[in-house]
CSV table of C-alpha atoms in Angstrom, one decimal:
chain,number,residue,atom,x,y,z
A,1,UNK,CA,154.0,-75.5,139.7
A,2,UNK,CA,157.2,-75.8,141.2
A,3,UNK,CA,158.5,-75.6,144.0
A,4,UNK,CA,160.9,-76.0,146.8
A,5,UNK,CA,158.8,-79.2,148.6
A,6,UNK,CA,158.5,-81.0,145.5
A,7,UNK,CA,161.3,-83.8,146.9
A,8,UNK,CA,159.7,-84.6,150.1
A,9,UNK,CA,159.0,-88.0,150.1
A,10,UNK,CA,155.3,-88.9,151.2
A,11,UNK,CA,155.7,-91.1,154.3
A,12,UNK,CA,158.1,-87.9,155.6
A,13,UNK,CA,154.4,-85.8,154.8
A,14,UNK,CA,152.9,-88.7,156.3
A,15,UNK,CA,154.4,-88.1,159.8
A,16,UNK,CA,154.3,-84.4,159.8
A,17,UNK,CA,150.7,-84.2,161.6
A,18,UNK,CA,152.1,-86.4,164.1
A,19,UNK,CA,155.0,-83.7,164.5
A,20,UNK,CA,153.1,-81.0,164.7
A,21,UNK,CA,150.6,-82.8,167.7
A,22,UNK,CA,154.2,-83.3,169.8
A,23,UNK,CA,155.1,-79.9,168.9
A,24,UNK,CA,151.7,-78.4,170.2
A,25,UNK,CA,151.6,-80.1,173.2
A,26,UNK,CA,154.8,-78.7,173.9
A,27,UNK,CA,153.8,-74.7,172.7
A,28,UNK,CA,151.0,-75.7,175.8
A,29,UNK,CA,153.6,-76.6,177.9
A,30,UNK,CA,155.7,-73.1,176.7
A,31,UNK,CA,158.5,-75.2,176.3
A,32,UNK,CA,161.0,-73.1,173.8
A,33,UNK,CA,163.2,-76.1,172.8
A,34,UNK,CA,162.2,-79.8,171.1
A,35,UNK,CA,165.0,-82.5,170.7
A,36,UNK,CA,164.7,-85.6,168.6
A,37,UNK,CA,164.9,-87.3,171.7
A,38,UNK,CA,161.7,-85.9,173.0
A,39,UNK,CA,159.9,-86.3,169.2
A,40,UNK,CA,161.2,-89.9,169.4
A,41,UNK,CA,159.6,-90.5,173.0
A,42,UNK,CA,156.0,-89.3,171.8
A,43,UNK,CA,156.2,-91.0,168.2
A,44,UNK,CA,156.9,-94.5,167.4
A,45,UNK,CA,159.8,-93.1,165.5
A,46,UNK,CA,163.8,-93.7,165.5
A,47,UNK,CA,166.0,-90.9,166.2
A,48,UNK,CA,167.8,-91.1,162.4
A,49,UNK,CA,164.1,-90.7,160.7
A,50,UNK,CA,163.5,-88.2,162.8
A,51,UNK,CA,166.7,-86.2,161.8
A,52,UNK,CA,166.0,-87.3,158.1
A,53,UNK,CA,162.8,-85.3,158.0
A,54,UNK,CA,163.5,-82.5,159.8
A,55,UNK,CA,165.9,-81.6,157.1
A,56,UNK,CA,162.9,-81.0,155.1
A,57,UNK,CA,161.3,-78.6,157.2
A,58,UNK,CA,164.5,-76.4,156.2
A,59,UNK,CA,165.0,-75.5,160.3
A,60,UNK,CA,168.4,-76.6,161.2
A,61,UNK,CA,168.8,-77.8,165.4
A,62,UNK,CA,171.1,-76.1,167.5
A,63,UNK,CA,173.4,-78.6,169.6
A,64,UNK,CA,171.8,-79.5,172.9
A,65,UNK,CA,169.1,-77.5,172.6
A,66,UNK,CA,167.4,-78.9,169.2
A,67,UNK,CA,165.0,-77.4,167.3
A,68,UNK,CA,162.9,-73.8,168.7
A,69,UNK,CA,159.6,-75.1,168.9
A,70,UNK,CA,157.5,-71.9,167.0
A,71,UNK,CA,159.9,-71.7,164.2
A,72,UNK,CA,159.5,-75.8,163.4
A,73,UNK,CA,155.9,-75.5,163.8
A,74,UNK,CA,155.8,-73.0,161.6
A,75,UNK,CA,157.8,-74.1,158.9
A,76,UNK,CA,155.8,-77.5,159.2
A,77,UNK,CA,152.6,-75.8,158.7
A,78,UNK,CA,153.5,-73.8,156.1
A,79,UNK,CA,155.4,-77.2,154.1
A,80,UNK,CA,151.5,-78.4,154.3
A,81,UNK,CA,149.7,-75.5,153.5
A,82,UNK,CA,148.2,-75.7,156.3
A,83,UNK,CA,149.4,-71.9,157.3
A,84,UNK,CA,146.3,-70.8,154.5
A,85,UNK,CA,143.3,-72.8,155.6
A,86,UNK,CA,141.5,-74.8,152.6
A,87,UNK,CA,137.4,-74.7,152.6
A,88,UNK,CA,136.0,-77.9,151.6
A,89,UNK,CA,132.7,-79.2,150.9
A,90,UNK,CA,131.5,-82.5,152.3
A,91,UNK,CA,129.3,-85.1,150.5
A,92,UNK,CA,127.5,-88.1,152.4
A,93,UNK,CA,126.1,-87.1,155.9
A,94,UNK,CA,125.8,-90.6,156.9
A,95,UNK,CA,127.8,-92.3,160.0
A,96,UNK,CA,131.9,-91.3,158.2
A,97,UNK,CA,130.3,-87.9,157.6
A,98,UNK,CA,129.8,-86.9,160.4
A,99,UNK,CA,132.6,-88.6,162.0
A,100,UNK,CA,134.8,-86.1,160.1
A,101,UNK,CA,132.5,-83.2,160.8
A,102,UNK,CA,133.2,-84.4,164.1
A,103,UNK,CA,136.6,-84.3,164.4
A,104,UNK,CA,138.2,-81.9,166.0
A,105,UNK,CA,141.5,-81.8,164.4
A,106,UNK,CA,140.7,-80.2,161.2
A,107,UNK,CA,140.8,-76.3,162.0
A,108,UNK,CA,144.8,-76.9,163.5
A,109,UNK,CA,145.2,-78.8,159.9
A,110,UNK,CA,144.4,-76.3,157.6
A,111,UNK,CA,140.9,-78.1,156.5
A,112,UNK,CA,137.7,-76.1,157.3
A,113,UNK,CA,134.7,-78.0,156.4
A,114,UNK,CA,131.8,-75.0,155.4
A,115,UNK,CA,129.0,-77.4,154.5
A,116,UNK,CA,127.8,-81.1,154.4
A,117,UNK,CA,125.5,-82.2,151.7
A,118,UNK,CA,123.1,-85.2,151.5
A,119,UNK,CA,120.9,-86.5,149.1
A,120,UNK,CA,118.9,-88.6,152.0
A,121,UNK,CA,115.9,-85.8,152.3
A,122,UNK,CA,115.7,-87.0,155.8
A,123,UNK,CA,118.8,-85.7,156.5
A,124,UNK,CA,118.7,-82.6,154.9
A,125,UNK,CA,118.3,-80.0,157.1
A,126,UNK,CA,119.6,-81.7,160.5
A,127,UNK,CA,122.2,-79.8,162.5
A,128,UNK,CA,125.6,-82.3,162.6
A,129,UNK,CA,128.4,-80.5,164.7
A,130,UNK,CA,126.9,-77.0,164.0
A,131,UNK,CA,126.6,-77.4,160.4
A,132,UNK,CA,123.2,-78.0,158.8
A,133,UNK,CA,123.0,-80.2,155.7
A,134,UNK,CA,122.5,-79.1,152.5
A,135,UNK,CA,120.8,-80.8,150.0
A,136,UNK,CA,122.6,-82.0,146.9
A,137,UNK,CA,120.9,-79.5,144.5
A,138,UNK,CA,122.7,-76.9,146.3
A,139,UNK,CA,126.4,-77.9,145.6
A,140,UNK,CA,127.4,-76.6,142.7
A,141,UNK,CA,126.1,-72.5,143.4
A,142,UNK,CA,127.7,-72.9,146.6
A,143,UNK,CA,130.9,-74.4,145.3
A,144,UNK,CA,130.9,-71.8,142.7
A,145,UNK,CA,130.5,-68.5,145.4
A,146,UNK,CA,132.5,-69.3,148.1
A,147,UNK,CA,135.6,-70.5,145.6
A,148,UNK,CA,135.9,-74.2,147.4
A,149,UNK,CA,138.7,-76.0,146.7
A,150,UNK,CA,137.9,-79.4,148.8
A,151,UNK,CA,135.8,-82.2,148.5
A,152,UNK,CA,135.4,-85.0,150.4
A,153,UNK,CA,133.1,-87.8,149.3
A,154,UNK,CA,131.9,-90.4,152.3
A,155,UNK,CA,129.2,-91.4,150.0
A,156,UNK,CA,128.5,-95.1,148.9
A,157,UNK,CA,130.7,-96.3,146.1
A,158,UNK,CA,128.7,-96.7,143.4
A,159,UNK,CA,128.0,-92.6,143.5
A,160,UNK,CA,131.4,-91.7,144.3
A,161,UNK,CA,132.3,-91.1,140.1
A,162,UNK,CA,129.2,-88.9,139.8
A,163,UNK,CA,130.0,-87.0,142.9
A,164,UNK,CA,133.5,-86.7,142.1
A,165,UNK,CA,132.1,-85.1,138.1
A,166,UNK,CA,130.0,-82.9,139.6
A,167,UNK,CA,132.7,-81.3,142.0
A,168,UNK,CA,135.5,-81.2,139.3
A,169,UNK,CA,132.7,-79.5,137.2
A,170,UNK,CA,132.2,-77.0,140.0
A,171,UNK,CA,136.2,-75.9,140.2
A,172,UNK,CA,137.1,-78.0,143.0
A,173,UNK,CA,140.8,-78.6,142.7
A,174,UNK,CA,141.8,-81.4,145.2
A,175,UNK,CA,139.3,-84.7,146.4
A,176,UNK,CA,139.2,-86.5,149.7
A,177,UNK,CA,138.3,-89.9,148.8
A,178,UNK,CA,136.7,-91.8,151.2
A,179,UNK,CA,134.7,-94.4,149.5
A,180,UNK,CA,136.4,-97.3,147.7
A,181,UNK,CA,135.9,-96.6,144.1
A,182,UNK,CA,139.0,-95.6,142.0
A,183,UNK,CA,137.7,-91.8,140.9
A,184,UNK,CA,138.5,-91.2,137.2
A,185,UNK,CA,139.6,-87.4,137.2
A,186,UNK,CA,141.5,-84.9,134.8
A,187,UNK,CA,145.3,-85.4,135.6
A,188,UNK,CA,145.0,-81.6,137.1
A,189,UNK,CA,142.9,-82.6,139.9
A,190,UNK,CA,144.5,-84.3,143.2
A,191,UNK,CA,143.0,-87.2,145.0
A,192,UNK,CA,143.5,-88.7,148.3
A,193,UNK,CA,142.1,-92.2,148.8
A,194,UNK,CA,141.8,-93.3,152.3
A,195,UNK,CA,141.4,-97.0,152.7
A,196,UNK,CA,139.9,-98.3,155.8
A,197,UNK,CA,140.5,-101.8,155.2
A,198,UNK,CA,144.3,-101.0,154.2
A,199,UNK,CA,145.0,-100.7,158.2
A,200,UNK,CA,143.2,-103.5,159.1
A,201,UNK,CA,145.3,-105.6,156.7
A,202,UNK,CA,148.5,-104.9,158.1
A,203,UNK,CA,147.0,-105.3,161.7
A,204,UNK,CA,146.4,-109.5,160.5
A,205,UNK,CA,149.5,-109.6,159.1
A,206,UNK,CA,151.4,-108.2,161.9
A,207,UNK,CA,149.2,-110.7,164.3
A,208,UNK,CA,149.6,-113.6,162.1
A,209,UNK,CA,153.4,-113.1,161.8
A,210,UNK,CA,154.4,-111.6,165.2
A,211,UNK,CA,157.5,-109.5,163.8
A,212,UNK,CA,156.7,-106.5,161.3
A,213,UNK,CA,158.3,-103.5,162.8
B,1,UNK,CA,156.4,-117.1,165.0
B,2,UNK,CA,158.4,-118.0,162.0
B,3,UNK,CA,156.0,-117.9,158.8
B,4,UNK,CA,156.6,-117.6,155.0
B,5,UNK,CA,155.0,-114.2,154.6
B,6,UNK,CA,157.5,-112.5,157.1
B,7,UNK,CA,159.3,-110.8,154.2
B,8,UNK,CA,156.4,-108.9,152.8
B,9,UNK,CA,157.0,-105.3,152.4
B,10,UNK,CA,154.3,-103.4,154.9
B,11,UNK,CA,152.9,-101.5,151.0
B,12,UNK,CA,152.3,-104.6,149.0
B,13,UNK,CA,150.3,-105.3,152.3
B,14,UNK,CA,148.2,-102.3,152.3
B,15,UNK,CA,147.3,-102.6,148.7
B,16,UNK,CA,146.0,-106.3,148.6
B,17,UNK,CA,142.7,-105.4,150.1
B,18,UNK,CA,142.7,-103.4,146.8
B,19,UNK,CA,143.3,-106.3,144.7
B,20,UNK,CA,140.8,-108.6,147.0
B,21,UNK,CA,138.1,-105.7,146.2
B,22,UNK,CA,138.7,-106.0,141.8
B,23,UNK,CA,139.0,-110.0,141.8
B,24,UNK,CA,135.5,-110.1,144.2
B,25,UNK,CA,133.7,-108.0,141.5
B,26,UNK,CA,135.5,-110.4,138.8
B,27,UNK,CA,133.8,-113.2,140.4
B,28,UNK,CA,130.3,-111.7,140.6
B,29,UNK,CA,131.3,-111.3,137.1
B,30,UNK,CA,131.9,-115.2,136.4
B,31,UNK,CA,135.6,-114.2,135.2
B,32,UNK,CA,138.0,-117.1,135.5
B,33,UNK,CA,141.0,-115.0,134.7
B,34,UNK,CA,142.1,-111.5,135.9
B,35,UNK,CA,145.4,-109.9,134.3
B,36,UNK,CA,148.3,-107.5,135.9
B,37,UNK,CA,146.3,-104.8,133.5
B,38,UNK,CA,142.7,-105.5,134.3
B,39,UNK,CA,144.2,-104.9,138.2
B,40,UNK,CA,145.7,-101.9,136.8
B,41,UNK,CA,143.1,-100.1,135.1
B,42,UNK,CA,140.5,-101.0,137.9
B,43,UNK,CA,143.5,-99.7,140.5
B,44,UNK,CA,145.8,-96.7,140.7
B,45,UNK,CA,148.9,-99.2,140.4
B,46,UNK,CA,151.7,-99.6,137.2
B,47,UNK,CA,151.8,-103.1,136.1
B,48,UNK,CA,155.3,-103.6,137.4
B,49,UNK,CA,154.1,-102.9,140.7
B,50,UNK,CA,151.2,-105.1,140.4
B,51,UNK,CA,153.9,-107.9,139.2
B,52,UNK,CA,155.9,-107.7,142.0
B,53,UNK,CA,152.8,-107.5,144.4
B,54,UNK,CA,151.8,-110.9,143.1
B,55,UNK,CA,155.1,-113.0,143.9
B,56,UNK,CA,154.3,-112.9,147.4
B,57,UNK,CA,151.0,-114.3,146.8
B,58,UNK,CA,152.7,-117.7,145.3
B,59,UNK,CA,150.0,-117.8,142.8
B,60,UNK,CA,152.2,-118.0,139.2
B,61,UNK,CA,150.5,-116.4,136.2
B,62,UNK,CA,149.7,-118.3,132.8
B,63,UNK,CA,151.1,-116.5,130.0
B,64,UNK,CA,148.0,-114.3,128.2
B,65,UNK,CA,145.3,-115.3,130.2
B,66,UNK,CA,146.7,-114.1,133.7
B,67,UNK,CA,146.2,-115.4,137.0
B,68,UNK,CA,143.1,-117.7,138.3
B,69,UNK,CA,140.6,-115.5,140.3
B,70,UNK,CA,139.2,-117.9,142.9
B,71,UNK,CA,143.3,-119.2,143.3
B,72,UNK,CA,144.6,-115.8,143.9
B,73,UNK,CA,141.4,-114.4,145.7
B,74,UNK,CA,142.0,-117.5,148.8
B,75,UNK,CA,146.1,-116.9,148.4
B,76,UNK,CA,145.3,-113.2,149.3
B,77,UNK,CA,143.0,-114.2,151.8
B,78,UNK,CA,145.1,-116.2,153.3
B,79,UNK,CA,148.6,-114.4,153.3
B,80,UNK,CA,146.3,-111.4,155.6
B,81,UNK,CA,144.9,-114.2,157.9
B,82,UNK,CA,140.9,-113.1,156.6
B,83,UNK,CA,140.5,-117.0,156.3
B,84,UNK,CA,140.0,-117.1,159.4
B,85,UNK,CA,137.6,-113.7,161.1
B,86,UNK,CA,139.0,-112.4,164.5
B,87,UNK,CA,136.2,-111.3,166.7
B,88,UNK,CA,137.0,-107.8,167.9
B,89,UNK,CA,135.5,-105.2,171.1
B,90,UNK,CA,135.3,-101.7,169.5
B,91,UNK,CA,135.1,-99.0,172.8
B,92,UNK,CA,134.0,-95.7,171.8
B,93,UNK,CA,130.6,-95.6,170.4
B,94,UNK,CA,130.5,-92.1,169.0
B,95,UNK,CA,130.2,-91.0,165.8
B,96,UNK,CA,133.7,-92.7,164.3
B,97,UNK,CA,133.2,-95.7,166.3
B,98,UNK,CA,129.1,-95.9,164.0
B,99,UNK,CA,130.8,-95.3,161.3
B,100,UNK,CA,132.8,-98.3,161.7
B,101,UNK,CA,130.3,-100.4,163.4
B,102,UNK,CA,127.8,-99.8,159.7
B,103,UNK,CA,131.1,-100.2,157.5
B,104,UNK,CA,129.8,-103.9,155.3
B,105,UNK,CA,133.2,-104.5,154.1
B,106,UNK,CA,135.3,-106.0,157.5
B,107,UNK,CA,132.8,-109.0,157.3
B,108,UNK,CA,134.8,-109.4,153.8
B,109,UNK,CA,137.7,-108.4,155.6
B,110,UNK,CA,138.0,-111.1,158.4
B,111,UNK,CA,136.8,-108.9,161.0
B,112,UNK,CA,133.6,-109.2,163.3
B,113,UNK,CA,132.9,-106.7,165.5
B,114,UNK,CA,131.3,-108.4,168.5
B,115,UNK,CA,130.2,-105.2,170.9
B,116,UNK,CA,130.5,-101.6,171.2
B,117,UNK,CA,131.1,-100.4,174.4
B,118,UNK,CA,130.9,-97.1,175.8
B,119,UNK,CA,131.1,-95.0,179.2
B,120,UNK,CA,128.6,-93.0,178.1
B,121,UNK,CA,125.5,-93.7,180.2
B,122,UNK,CA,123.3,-92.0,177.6
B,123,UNK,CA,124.7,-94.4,174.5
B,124,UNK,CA,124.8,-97.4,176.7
B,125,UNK,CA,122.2,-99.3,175.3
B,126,UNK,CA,121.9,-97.6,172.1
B,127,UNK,CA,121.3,-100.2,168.8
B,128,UNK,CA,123.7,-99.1,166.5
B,129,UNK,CA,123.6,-101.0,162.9
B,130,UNK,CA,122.5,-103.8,165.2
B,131,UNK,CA,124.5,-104.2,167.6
B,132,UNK,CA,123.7,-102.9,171.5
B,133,UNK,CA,125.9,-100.7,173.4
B,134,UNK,CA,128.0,-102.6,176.6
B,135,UNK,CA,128.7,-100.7,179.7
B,136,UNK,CA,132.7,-100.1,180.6
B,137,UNK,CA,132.5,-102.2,183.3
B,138,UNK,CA,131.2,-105.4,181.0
B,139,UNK,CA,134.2,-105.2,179.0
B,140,UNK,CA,137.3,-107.6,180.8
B,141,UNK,CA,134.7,-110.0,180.9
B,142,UNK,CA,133.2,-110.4,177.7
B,143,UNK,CA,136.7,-110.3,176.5
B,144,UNK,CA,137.9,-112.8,178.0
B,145,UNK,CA,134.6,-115.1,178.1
B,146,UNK,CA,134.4,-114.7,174.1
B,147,UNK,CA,138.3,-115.2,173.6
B,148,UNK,CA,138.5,-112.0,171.6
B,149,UNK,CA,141.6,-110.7,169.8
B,150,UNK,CA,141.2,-107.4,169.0
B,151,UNK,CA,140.6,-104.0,170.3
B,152,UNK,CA,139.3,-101.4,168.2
B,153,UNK,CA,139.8,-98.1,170.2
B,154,UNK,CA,137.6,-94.8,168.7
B,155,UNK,CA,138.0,-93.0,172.2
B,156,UNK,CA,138.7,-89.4,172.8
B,157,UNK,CA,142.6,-89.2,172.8
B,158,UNK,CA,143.2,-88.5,176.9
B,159,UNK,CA,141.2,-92.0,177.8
B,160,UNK,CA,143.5,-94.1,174.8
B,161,UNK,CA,146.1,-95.2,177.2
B,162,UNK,CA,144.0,-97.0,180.2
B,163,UNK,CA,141.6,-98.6,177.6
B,164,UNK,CA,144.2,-100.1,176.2
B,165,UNK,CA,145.7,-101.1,179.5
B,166,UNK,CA,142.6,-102.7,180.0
B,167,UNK,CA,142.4,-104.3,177.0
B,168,UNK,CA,145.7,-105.8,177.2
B,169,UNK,CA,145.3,-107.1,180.4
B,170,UNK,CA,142.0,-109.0,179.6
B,171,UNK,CA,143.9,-110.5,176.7
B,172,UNK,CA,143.4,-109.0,173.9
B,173,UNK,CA,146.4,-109.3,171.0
B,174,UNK,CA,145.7,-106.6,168.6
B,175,UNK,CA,144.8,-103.0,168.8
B,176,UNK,CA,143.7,-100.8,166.1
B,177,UNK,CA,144.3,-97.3,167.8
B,178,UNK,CA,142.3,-94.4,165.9
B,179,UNK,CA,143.3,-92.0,168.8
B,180,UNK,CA,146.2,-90.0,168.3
B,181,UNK,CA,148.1,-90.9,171.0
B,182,UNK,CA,150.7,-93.2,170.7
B,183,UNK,CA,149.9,-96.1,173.4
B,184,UNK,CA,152.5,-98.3,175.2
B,185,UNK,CA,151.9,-101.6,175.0
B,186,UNK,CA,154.3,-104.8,175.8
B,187,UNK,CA,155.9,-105.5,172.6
B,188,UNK,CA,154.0,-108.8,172.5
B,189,UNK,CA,150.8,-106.4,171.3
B,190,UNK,CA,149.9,-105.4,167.9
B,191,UNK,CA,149.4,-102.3,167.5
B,192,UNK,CA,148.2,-100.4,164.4
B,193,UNK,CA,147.4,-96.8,164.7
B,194,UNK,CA,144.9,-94.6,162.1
B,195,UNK,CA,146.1,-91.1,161.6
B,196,UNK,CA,143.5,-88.9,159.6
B,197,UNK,CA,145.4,-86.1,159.5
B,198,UNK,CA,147.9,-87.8,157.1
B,199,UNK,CA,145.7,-88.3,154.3
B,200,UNK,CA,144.7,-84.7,154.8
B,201,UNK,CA,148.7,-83.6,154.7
B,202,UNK,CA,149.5,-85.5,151.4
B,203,UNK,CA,146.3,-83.9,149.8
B,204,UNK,CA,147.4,-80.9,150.8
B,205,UNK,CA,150.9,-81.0,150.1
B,206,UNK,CA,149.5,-82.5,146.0
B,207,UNK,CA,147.5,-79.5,146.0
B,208,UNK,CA,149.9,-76.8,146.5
B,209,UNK,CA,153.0,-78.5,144.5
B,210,UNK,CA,150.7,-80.5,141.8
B,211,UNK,CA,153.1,-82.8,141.0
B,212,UNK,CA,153.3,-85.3,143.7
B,213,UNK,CA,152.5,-89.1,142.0
């Protein structure tokens, strides 16, 4: 599909959510202008990035005043999708699970988790956040009726692949990757790893060395 | 400090807990060798990235049979500073903060987690993957009695700031920030924030473009 965001690189979609949380705060505040200046004060970001990827967001500044804080958020939201909120399933209740469940954040990105599943029966069934979870046998039907696009798999690694078949199998069309396993997928599906242990990494190095911006 | 892995690009960083993870399951295997493709077909990497990844190691391949597991698995270990663990405080005992305290790789990693603390009287106390809840007002002095480096902060984002004022005035040196506030810190202090909703906005972005690497 193409389409007019295709050039955006990904650290600039990287440090949109962190745009977006300056720009709300400031829609609380009902401010109606936001200057790099003030974006650069809230973000540990130079002026000239700043600039750089607000030319992506297609909203151009006015002199002095900057950029009108409803139309940037807007264009923002919609560069992410996040203007249609996705439904996702999530797989693996355990301690990550529920920390995304948890986590606040998701509705204002776009993300609306509609069920947890677990194959632990002992913790099927428990309420996490207000949603109960389901057990595994239940994924694909559900999958299948409400049209779910999202997975997100915090379950161990060695039954991330079989998670990750089961939901491609069930017309999910995008996977959230939490565990550490490199998912083998059709080249149509996307996947997002997150690596915990990639942050901690450049944590040592930057305390080893003392100097990485 | 001055040291000889000052020049390593902050991605060739992320990914070497990627390559650590492959040549650990290559020694469980007995492997003596590992090539750039067995790393690529066990990672989502090209070759020619993986190449240029390995210079900063200093380990040199042998032509066909690749590079020594055990060599390059302590050069790795070394270059992130996981030779030696820092001992690290996480504050914030909630459901992200468990979900760290029962992730088994930062053993691997270099990382010990020493205590949990929390201000919530209710959790104070708590055994959570074996490890007992600290009171607040323990903290500055287990800190500095233990000599320990890092702060892990899992907080709620309007309380980010004064922990890690605290932190940094009982001596901590590093702080892994998983609120989504930026902190200030003196720009002797590591800092090295998590920001979920990134992952979320490249996903998302892949999703509605499908043509993102």
């Amino acid at each position: 599909m193409s389409s007019i965001y295709n050039n955006i690189p990904l650290p600039t979609i990287r440090r949109m959510p962190g745009y977006l949380r300056v720009l709300q705060d400031f829609q609380k505040e009902q401010e109606e202008w936001i200057t790099t200046t003030n974006f650069s004060s809230h973000l540990s970001l130079k002026p000239i990035q700043i600039r750089k990827d607000m030319v992506y967001t297609g909203i151009t500044g006015t002199p002095r005043l900057g950029f009108e804080v409803d139309k940037l958020t807007q264009a923002i939201r919609k560069m992410l999708g996040w203007d249609n909120p996705s439904e996702a399933v999530l797989i693996g209740a355990g301690a990550l699970g529920s920390a995304l469940l948890g986590y606040k954040g998701f509705a204002a990105h776009g993300l609306k988790i509609v069920a947890p599943f677990d194959s632990n029966d002992s913790i099927v069934g428990n309420n996490i956040h207000g949603l109960v979870v389901q057990p595994m046998e239940k994924l694909e039907d559900l999958i299948v009726r409400m049209g779910i696009s999202i997975g997100i798999i915090t379950v161990p690694d060695d039954s991330g692949q079989s998670i990750a078949d089961r939901l491609i199998a069930a017309g999910i069309q995008g996977i959230w990757n939490f565990s550490s396993v490199k998912l083998k997928v059709p080249s149509y599906i996307m996947v997002q790893k997150e690596d915990i242990a990639s942050g901690l990494a450049v944590l040592s190095v930057k305390m080893k060395n003392e100097i990485l911006p």
